[in-house]
Coordinates of C-alpha atoms in Angstrom, one line a residue:
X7 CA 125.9 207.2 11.9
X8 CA 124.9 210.5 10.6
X9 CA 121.8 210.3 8.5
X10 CA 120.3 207.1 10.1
X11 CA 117.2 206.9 11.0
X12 CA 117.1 204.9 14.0
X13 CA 113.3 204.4 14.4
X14 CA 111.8 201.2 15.3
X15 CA 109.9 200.2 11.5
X16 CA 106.8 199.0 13.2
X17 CA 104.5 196.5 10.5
X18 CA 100.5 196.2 11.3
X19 CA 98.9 192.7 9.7
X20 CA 95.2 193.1 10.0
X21 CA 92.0 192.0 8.4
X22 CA 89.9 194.0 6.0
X23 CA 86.6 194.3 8.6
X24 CA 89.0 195.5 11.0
X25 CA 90.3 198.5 9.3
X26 CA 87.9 200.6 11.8
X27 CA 89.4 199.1 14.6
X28 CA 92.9 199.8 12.7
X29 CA 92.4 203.2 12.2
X30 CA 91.9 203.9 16.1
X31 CA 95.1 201.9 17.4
X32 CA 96.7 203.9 14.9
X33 CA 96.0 207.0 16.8
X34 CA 96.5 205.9 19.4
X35 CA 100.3 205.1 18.4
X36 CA 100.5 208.8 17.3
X37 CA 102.5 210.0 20.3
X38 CA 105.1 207.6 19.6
X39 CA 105.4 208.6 15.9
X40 CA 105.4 212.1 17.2
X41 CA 108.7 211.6 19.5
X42 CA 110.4 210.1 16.4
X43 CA 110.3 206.4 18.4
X44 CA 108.4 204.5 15.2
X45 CA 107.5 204.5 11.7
X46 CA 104.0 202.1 11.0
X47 CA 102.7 200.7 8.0
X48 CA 100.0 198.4 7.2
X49 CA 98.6 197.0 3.6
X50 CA 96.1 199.7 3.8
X51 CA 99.2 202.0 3.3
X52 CA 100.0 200.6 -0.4
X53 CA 99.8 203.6 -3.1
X54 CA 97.8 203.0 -6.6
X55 CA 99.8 201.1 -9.1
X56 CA 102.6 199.6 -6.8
X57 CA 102.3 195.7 -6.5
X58 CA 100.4 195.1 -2.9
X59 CA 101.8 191.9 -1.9
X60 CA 105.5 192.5 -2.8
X61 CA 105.1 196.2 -0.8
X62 CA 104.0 194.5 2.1
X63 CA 106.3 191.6 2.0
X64 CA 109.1 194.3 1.9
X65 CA 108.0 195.6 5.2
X66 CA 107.4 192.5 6.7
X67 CA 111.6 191.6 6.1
X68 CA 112.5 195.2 7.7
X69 CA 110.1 195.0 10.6
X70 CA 111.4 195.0 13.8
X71 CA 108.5 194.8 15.4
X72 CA 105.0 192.9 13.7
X73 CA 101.3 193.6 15.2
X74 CA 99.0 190.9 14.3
X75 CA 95.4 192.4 15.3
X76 CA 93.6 189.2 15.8
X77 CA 89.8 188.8 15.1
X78 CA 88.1 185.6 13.9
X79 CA 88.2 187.7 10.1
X80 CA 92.2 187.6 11.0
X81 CA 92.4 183.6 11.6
X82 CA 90.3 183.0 8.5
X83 CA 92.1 185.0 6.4
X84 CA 94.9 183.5 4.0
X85 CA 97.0 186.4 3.3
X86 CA 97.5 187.6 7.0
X87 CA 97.2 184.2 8.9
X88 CA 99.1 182.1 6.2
X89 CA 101.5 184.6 5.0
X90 CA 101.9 187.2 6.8
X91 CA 101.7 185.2 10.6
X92 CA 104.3 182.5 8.7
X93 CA 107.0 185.3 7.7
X94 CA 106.3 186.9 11.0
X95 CA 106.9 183.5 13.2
X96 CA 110.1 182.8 11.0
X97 CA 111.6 185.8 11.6
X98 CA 111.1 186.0 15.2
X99 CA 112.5 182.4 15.6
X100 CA 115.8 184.3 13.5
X101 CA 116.3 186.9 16.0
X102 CA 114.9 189.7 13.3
X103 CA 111.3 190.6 15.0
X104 CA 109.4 191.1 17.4
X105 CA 106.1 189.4 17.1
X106 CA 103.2 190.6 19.2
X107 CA 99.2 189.9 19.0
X108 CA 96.7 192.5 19.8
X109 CA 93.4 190.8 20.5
X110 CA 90.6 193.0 18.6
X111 CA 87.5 190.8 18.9
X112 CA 87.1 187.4 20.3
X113 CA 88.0 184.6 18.3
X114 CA 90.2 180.9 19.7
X115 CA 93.6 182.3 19.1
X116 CA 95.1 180.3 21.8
X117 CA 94.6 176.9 19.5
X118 CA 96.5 178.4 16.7
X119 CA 100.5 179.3 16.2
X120 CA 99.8 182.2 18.0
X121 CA 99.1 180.7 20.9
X122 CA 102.3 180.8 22.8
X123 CA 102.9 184.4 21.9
X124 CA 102.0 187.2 25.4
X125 CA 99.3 189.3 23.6
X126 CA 98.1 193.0 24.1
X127 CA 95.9 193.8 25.8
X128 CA 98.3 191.7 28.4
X129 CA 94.9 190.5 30.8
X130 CA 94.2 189.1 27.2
X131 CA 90.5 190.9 26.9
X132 CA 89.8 191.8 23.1
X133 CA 89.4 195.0 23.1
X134 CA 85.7 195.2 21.6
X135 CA 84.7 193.1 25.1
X136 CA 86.5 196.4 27.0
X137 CA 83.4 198.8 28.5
X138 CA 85.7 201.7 26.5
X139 CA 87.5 200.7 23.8
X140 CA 89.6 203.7 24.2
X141 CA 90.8 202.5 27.6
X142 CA 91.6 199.2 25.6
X143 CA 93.7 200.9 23.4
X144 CA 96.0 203.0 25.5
X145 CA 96.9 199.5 27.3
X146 CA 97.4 198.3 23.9
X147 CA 99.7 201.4 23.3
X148 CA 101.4 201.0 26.6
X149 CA 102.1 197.5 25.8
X150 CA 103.4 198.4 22.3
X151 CA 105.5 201.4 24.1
X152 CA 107.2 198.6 26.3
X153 CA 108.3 196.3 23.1
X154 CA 109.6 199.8 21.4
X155 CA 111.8 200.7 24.6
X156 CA 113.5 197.1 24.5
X157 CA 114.4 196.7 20.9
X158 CA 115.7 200.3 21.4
X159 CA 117.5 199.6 24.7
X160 CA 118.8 196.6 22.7
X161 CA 119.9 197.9 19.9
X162 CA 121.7 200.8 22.4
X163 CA 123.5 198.2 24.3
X164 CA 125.3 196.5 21.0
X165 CA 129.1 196.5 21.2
X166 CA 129.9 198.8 18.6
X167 CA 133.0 196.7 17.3
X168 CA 131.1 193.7 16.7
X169 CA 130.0 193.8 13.0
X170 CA 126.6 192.6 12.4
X171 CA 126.3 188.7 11.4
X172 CA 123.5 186.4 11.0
X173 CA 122.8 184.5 14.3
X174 CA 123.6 180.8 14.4
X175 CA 119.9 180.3 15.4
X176 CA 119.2 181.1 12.0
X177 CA 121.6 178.8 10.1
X178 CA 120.2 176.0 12.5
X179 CA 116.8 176.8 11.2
X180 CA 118.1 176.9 8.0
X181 CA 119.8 173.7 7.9
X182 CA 116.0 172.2 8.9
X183 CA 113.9 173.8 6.5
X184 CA 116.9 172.4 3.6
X185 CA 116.1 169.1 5.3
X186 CA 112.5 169.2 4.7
X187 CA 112.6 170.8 1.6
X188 CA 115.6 168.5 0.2
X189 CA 113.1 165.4 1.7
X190 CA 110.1 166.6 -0.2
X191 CA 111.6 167.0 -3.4
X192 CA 112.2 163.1 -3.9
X193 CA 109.7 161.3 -6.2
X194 CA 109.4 158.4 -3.7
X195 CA 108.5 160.5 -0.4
X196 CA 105.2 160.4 1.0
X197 CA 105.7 163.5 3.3
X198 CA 107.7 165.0 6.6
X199 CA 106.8 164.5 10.2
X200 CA 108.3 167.5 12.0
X201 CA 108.6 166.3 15.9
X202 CA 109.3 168.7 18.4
X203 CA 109.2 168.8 22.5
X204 CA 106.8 171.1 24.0
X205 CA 108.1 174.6 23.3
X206 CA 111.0 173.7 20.5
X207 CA 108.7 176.3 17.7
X208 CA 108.4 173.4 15.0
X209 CA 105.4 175.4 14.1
X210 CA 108.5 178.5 13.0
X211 CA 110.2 176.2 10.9
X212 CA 107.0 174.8 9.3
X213 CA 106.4 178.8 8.3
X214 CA 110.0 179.2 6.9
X215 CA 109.2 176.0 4.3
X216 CA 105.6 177.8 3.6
X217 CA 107.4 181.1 3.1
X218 CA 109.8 179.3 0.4
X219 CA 107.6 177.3 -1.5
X220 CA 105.9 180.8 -2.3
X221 CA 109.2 181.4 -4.5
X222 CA 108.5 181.1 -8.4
X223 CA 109.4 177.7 -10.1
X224 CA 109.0 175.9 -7.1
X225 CA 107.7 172.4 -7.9
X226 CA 105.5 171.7 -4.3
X227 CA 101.9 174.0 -4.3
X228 CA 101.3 174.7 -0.8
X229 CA 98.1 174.2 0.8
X230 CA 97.7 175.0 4.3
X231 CA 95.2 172.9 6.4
X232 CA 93.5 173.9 9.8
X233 CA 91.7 170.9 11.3
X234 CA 88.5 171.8 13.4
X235 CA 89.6 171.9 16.9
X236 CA 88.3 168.7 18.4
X237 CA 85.9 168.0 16.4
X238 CA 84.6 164.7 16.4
X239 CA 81.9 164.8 13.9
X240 CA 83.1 164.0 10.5
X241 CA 81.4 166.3 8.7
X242 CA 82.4 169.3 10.6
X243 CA 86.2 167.9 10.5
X244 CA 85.9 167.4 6.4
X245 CA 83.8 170.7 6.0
X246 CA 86.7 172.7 7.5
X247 CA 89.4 171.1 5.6
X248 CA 87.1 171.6 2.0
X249 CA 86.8 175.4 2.9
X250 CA 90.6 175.6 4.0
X251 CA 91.6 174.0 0.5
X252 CA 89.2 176.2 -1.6
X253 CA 90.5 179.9 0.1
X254 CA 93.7 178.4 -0.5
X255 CA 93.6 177.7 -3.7
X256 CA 94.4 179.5 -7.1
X257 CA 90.7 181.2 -7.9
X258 CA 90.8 179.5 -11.5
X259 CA 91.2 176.4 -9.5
X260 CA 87.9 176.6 -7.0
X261 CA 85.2 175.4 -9.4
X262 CA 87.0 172.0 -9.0
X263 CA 86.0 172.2 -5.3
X264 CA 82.7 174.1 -5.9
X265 CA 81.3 171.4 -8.5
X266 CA 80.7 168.9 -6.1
X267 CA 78.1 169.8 -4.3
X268 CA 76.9 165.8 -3.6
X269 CA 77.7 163.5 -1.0
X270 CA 79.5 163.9 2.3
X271 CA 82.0 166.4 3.1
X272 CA 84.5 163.3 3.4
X273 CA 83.6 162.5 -0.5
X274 CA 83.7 165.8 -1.5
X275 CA 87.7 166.7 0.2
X276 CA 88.8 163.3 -1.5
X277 CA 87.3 164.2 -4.9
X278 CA 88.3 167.8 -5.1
X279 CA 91.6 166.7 -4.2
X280 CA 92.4 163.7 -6.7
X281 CA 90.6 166.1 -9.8
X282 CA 92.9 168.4 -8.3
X283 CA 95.7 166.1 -8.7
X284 CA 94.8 164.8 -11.9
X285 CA 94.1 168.2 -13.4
X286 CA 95.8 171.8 -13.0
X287 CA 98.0 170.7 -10.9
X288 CA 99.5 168.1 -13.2
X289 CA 98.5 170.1 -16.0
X290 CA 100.9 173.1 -14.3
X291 CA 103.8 170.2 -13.5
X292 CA 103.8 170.6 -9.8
X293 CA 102.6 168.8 -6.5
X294 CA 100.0 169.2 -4.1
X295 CA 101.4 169.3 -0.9
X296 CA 99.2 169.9 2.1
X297 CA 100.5 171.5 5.2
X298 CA 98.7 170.2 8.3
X299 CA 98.3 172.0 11.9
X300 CA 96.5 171.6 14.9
X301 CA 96.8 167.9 14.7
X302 CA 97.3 167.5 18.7
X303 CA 94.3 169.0 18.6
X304 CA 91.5 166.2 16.7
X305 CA 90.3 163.5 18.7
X306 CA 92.2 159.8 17.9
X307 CA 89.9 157.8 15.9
X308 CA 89.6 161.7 13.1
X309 CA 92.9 161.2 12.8
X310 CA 93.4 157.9 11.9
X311 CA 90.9 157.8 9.1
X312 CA 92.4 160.9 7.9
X313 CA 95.9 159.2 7.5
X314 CA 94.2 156.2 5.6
X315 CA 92.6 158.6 3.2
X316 CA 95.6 160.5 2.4
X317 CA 97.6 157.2 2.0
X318 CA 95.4 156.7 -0.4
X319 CA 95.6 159.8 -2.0
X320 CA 99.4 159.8 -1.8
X321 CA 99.4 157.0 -4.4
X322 CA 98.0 159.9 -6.7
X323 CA 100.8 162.0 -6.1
X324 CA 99.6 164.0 -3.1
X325 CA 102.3 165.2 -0.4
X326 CA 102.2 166.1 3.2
X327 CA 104.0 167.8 5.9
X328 CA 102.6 167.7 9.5
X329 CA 104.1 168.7 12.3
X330 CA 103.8 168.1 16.2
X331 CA 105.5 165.6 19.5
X332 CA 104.3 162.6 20.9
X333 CA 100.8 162.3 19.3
X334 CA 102.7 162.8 16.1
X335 CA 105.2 160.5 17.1
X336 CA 103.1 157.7 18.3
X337 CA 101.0 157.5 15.1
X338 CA 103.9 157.0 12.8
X339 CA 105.6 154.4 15.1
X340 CA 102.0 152.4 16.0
X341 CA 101.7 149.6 14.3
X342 CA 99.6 149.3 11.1
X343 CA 95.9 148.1 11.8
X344 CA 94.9 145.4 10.2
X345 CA 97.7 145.3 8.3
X346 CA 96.3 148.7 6.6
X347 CA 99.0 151.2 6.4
X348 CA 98.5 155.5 7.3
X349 CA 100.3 158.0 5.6
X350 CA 101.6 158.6 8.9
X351 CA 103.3 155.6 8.6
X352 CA 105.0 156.9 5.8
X353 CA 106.2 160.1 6.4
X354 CA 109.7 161.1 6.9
X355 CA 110.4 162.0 10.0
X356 CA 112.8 165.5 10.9
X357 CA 113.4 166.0 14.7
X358 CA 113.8 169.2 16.4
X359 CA 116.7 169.6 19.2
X360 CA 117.6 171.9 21.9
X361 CA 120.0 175.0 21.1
X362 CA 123.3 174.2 21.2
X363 CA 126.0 176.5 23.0
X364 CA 127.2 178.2 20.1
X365 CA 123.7 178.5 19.2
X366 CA 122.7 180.5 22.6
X367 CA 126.1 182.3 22.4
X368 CA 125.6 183.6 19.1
X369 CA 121.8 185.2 20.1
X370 CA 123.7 186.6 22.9
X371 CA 126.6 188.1 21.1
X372 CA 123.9 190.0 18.7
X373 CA 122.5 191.5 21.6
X374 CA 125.6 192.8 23.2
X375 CA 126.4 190.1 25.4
X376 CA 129.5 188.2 26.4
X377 CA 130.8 185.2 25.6
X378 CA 130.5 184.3 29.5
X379 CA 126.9 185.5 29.7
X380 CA 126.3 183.4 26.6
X381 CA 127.6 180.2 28.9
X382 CA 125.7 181.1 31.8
X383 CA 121.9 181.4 29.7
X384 CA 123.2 177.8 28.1
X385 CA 123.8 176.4 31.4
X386 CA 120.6 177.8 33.2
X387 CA 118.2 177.1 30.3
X388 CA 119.9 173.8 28.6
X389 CA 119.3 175.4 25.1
X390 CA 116.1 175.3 25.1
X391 CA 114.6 177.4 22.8
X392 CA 111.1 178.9 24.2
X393 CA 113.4 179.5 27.0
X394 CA 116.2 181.0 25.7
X395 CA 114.1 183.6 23.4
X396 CA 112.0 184.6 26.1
X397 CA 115.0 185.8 28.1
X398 CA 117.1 186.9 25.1
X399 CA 113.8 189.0 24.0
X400 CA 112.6 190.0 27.8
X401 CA 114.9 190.1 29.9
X402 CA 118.4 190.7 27.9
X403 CA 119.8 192.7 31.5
X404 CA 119.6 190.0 33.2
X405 CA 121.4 187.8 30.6
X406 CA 124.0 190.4 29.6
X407 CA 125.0 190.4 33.4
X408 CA 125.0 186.6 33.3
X409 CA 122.9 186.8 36.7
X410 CA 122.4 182.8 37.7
X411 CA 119.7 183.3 40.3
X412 CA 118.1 186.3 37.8
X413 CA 117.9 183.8 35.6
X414 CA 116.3 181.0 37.0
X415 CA 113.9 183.2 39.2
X416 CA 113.0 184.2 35.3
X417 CA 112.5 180.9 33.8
X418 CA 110.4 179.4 36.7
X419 CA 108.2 182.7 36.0
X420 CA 108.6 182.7 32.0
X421 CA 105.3 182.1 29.9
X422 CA 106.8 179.1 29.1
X423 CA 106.8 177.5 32.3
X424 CA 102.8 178.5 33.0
X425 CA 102.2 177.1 30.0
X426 CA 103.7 172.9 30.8
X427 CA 102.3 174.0 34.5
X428 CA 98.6 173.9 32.6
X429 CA 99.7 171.3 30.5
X430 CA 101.5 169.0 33.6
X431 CA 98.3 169.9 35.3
X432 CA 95.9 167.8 33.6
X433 CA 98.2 164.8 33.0
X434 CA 98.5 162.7 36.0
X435 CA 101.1 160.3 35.1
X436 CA 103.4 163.0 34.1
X437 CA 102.8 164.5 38.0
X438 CA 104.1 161.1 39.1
X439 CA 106.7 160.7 37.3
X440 CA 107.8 164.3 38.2
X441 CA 107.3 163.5 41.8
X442 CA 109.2 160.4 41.3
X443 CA 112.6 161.9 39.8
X444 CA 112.0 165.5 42.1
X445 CA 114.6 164.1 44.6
X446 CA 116.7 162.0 42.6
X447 CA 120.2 162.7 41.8
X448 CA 122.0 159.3 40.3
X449 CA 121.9 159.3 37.1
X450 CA 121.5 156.2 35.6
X451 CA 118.3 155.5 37.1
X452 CA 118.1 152.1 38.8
X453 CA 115.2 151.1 36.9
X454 CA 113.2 152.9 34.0
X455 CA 110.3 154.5 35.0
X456 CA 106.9 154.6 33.5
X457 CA 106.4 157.9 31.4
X458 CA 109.9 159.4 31.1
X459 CA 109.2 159.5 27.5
X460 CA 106.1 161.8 28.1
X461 CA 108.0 164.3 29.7
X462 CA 110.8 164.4 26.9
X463 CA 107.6 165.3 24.7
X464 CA 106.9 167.6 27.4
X465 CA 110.6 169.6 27.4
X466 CA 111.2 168.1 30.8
X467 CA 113.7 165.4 30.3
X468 CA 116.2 164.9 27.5
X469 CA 117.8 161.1 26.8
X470 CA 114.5 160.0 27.9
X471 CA 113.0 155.8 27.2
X472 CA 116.3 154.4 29.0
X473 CA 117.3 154.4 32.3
X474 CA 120.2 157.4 31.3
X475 CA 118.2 160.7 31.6
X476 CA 118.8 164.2 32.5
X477 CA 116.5 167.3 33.0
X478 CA 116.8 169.6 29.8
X479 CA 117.2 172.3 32.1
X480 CA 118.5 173.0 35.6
X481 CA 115.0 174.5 36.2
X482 CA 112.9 171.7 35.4
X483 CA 114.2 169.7 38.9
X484 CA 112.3 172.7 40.7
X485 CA 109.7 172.4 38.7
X486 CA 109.4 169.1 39.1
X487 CA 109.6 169.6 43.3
X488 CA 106.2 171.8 43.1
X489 CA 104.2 168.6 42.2
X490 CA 105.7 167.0 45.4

């Protein structure tokens, strides 16, 4: 089309104290705005009397590919972690983006959302921990370089008779996010528990409900929640949820948090939360909702005081929406203690499934692909969907040819799969149970077998907790053969 500009629109999310660190990737990214490959732009880039945040939020939507240049400033910082990470994530999961993390200084990244993202620099040194940063950089740029030949080798290999439509993945996340929205709206619900399998992005669809409820006139006020990893003293866990709930807050609204200043750090989350409740945020009509992460990540016995304190706190009008798989799972289904009841108990819970085919067939169609290629990646991968993007995003040849053997050599060596090896690797009853079903081909089972329900959680097994099972994905048998 004469006229178009056919650059890849690059967006850069860092923190403030990085700009220095900013400013160097950016030259070293100059050779690729010199060939005409990319345009970049970063918040730094917003001119005097334009509105930041909407400028930025702009660029984030036509992005097709987002740098999130992580340091420990990054994580702790609401507008790029919360916001700009959350829009990022959901339009990834869409199709839209390309999401990619460039590791600045050293900071536990892998415990957050971006965790199952393949940073840059790709042996997954920050750079500041590189002899010469320079060096650092150029593998940062090479990396970068890679993402910008595939979107560009994708976008060349579109059939130009298809007209552009919104991918079914997208009205599937949709169709959740109305769920959970639709669900928090009524008076009489507590919260959501969004359960997922290892890998099914509940995390995405959490952003896409943080990314709405930033809309004017919406009724639920947002607060997101980081738990300290694995903390098991109390006043570390409480003192990271107070500062969370301050940063997040309107500034009017901190003095609330700030005034209490006595007692534990327990005392002080509940109180700042009920004023909370029964002051501006009543006062403004709305309703504190507090969105929860990292919970697989805080020891048992945290978590279950946690959920008797916000029971208690949901009488007062509080809401919650948590998301996670069988730790999640298992503490709303456990019964009460003592006859005391969680507010995990109370949640509503919104379940996560594979892909379906027309699903996978319409992420393959928007990339070029055929309708037959399309069954092929839905037989080999069983919809599932850290699988299917990984190959949609990395290795579209391979699914446009609809390559079988490709494709499975692929998924055994995806990210995905290194990722349930670790987590396989520390669980010895799911090794068993994997050695156990390696060889088996009847399905029913003759019996039931202990822990077919942990490797549902895990992505392995699908109609898992009868004796009628299957493996989610033609793959997963061979997995399952290397712990033989």
């Amino acid at each position: 089309m004469p006229g178009h500009d056919h650059r890849i629109e690059v967006f850069l999310s860092y923190a403030s104290e990085d700009g220095g660190l900013l400013a160097k990737l950016e030259k070293h990214l100059a050779a690729l705005r010199s060939e005409g490959l990319i345009q970049s732009f970063h918040a730094g880039d917003v001119g005097a009397g334009q509105a930041s945040r909407e400028v930025t939020e702009g660029h984030i939507e036509r992005a097709d590919l987002v740098l999130l240049l992580v340091s420990a400033d990054f994580l702790a910082s609401r507008e790029c972690y919360e916001r700009d990470v959350a829009r990022a994530l959901a339009r990834r999961e869409a199709g839209q983006a390309r999401v990619v993390p460039v590791l600045l200084r050293a900071c536990d990244w892998r415990h957050t959302k971006l965790g199952e993202l393949k940073p840059l620099p790709k042996n997954e040194r920050p750079v500041r921990s590189w002899e010469d940063e320079d060096e650092a950089f150029a593998e940062v740029a090479r990396g970068i370089r890679e993402a910008v030949t595939a979107i560009t080798g994708a976008r060349s290999a579109a059939l130009p008779h298809r007209a552009p439509r919104r991918a079914q993945g997208e009205v599937r996340r949709a169709d959740k996010v109305r769920e959970i929205m639709q669900s928090l709206s009524k008076p009489e619900c507590v919260g959501v528990a969004l359960l997922a399998p290892l890998g099914f992005e509940a995390h995405q669809v959490a952003g896409e409900v943080l990314h709405r409820l930033q809309r004017p006139g919406e009724a639920l006020l947002p607060v997101r929640l980081v738990p300290e990893v694995r903390a098991t003293d109390e006043e570390r866990f409480y003192g990271r949820l107070l500062r969370d709930l301050r940063w997040a807050l309107p500034a009017p609204w901190r003095a609330l948090v700030d005034a209490r200043a006595e007692g534990s750090a327990k005392d002080r989350f509940e109180y700042a939360v009920d004023d909370l409740l029964g002051g501006p945020v009543a006062e403004a009509g709305r309703n504190l909702l507090l969105v929860v992460d990292g919970l697989a990540h805080v020891p048992a016995p945290q978590l279950e005081q946690w959920g008797y304190l916000m029971a208690r706190l949901s009488g007062r009008g509080l809401k919650l929406l948590v998301w996670g798989g069988r730790e999640l799972h298992d503490l709303c289904t456990r019964p009460p203690s003592g006859g005391l009841y969680s507010a995990f108990h109370m949640l509503s819970p919104v379940s996560l499934g594979a892909l379906s085919a027309g699903e996978v067939r319409d992420l393959v169609l928007e990339r070029g692909g055929e309708e037959a290629a399309a069954e092929v990646l839905c037989d080999e991968t069983g919809g599932h969907p850290a699988l299917v993007r990984e190959l949609v995003d990395g290795h579209a040849d391979d699914v446009r040819a609809g390559d079988r053997e490709a494709l499975l050599a692929r998924i055994l060596a995806s990210d995905h799969m290194a990722r349930l090896r670790r987590t396989v690797g520390g669980d010895a009853e799911a090794q068993e149970v994997l050695r156990a079903l390696a060889g088996v081909a009847e399905r029913p089972l003759p019996r039931r077998l202990r822990g077919e329900e942990r490797l549902a959680w895990l992505g392995v097994l699908k109609d898992a907790g009868a004796t009628r099972w299957d493996w989610v994905a033609p793959a997963m048998q061979r997995f399952a053969a290397e712990w033989s």
